[in-house]
Backbone as numpy.savetxt, mean C-alpha at the origin, in Angstrom:
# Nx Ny Nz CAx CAy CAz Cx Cy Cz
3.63 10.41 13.66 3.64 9.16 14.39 2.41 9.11 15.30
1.42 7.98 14.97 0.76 7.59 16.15 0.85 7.58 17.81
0.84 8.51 18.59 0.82 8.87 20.23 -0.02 7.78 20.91
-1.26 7.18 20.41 -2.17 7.21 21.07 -2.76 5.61 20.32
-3.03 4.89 22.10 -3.39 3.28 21.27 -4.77 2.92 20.29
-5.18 4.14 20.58 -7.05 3.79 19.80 -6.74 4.06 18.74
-5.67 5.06 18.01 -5.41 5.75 16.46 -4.81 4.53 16.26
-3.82 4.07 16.93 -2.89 2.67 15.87 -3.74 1.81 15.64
-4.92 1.37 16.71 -5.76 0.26 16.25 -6.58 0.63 15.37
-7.27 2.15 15.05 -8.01 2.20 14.32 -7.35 2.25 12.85
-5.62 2.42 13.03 -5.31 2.45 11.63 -5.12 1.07 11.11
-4.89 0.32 12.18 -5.13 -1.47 11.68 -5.83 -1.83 11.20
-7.01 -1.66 11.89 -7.73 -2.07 11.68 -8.71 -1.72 9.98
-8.07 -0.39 9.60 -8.32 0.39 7.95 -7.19 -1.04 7.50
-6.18 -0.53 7.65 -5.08 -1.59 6.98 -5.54 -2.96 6.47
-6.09 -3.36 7.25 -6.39 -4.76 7.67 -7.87 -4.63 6.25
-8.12 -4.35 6.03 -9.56 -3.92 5.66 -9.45 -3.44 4.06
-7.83 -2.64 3.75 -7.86 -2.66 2.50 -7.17 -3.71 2.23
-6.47 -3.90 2.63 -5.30 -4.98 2.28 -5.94 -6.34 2.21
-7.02 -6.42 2.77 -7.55 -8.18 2.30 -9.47 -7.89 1.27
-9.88 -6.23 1.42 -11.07 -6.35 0.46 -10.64 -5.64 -0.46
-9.64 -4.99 -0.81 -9.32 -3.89 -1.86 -8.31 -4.50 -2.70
-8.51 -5.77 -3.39 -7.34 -6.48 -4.10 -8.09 -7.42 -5.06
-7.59 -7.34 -5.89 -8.09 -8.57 -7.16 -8.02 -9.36 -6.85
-8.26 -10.78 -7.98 -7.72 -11.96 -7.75 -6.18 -11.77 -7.93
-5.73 -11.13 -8.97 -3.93 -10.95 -8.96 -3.72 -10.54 -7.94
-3.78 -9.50 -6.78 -3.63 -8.51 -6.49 -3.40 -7.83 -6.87
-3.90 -7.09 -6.99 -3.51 -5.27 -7.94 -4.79 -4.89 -6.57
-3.95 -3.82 -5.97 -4.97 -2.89 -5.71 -6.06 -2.46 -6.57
-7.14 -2.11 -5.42 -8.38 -1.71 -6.47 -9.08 -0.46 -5.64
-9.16 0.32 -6.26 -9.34 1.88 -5.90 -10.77 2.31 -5.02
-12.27 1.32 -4.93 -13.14 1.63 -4.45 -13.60 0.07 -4.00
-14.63 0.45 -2.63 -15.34 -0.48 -2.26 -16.68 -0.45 -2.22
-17.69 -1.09 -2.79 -18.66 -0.65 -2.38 -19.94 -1.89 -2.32
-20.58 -2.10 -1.33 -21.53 -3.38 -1.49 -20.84 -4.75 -1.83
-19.72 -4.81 -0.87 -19.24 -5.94 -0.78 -18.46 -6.22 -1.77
-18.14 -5.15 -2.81 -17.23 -5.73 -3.93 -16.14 -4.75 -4.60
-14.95 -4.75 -4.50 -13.88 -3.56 -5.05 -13.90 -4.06 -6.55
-13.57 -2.28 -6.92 -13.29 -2.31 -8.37 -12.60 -1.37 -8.84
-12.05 -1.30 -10.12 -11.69 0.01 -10.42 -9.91 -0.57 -10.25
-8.57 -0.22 -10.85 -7.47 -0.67 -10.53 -7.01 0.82 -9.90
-6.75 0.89 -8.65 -5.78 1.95 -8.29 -4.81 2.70 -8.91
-4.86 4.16 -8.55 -4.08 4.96 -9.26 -2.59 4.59 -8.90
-1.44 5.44 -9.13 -0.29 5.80 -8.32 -0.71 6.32 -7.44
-1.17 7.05 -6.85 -1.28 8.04 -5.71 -1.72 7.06 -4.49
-2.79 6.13 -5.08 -3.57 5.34 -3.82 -2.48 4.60 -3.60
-1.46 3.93 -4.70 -0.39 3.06 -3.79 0.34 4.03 -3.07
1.00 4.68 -3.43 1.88 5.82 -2.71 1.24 6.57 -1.69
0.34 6.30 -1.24 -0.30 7.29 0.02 -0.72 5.90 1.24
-1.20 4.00 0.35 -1.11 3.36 1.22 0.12 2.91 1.77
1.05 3.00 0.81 2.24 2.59 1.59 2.60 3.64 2.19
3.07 4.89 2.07 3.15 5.84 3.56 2.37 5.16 5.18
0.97 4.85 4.31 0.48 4.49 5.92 1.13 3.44 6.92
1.39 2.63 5.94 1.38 1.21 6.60 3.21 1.81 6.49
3.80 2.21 6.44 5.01 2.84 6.99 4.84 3.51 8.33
3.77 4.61 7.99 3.50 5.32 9.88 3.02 3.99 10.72
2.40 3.38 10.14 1.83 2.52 10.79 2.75 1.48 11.74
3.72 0.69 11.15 5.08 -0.17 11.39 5.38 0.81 12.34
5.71 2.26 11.88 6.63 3.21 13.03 6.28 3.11 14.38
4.42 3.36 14.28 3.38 2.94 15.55 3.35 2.09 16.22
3.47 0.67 15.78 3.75 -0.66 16.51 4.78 -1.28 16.41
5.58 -1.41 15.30 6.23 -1.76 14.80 6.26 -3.28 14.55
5.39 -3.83 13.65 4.98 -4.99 13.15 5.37 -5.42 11.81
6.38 -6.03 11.92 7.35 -5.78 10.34 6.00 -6.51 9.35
5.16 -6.84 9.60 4.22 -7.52 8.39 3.50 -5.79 8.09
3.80 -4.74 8.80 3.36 -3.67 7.92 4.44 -3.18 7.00
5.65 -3.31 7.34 6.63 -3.35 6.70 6.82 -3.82 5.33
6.47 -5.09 5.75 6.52 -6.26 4.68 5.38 -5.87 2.93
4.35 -5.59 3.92 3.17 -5.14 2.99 3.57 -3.63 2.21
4.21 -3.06 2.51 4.72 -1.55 2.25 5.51 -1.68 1.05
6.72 -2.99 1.79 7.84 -2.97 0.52 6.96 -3.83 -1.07
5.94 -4.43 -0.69 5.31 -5.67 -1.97 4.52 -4.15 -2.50
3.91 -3.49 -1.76 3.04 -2.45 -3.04 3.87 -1.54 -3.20
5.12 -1.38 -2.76 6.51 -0.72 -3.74 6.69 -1.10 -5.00
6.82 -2.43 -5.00 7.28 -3.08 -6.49 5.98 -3.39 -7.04
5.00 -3.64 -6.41 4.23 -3.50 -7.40 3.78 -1.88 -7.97
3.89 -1.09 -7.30 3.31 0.21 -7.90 5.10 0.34 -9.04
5.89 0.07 -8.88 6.83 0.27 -10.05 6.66 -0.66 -10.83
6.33 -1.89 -10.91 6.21 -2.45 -11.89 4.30 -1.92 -12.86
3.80 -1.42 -12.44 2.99 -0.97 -12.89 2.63 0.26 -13.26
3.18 0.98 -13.08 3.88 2.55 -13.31 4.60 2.96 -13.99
6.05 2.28 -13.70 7.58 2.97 -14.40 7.08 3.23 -15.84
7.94 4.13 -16.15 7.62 4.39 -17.43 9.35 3.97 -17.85
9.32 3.03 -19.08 10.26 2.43 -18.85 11.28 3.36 -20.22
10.63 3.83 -20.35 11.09 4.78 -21.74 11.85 5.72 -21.13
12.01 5.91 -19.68 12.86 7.37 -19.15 13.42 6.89 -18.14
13.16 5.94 -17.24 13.31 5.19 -16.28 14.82 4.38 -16.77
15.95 4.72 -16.02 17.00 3.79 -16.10 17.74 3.47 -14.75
18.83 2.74 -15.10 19.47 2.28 -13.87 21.22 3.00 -14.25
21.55 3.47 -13.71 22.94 4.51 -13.68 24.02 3.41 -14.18
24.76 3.16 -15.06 25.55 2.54 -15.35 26.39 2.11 -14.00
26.98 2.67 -13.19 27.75 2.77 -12.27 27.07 2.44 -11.12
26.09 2.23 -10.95 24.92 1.84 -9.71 24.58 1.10 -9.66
């Protein structure tokens, strides 16, 4: 957890920074920035390590639009991921 007000702003301020230059026209995350232009479609790992952040992040201020942003690259990293061949839902669940 963020202690300290200069780390939460400086993690906003990253947040803020992938979340509106690191996205397609669909949105799909996009894995690099460079000279004004992202490319490349993000792995699993880059969604799963940005949403951790913007989870510590919410914890830090607690600004449910980091929240918000956390739970949308959830479903999108499963809908772009699952492997639907092993992936089920428990009869009973």
């Amino acid at each position: 957890m963020l202690d300290k007000l200069a780390y939460a702003t400086a993690a906003a301020r990253a947040a803020r920074f992938i979340l509106t230059h690191l996205r397609d026209a669909e949105g799909r995350l996009q894995a690099r920035y460079q000279e004004g232009q992202a490319a490349y479609p993000a792995y699993l790992d880059d969604y799963a390590f940005l949403t951790w952040g913007l989870i510590e992040l919410y914890q830090a201020t607690f600004e449910l639009g980091y929240l918000r942003e956390a739970l949308a690259l959830t479903r999108q990293m499963q809908e772009l991921f699952r492997d639907e061949d092993t992936w089920r839902v428990p009869a009973d669940g």
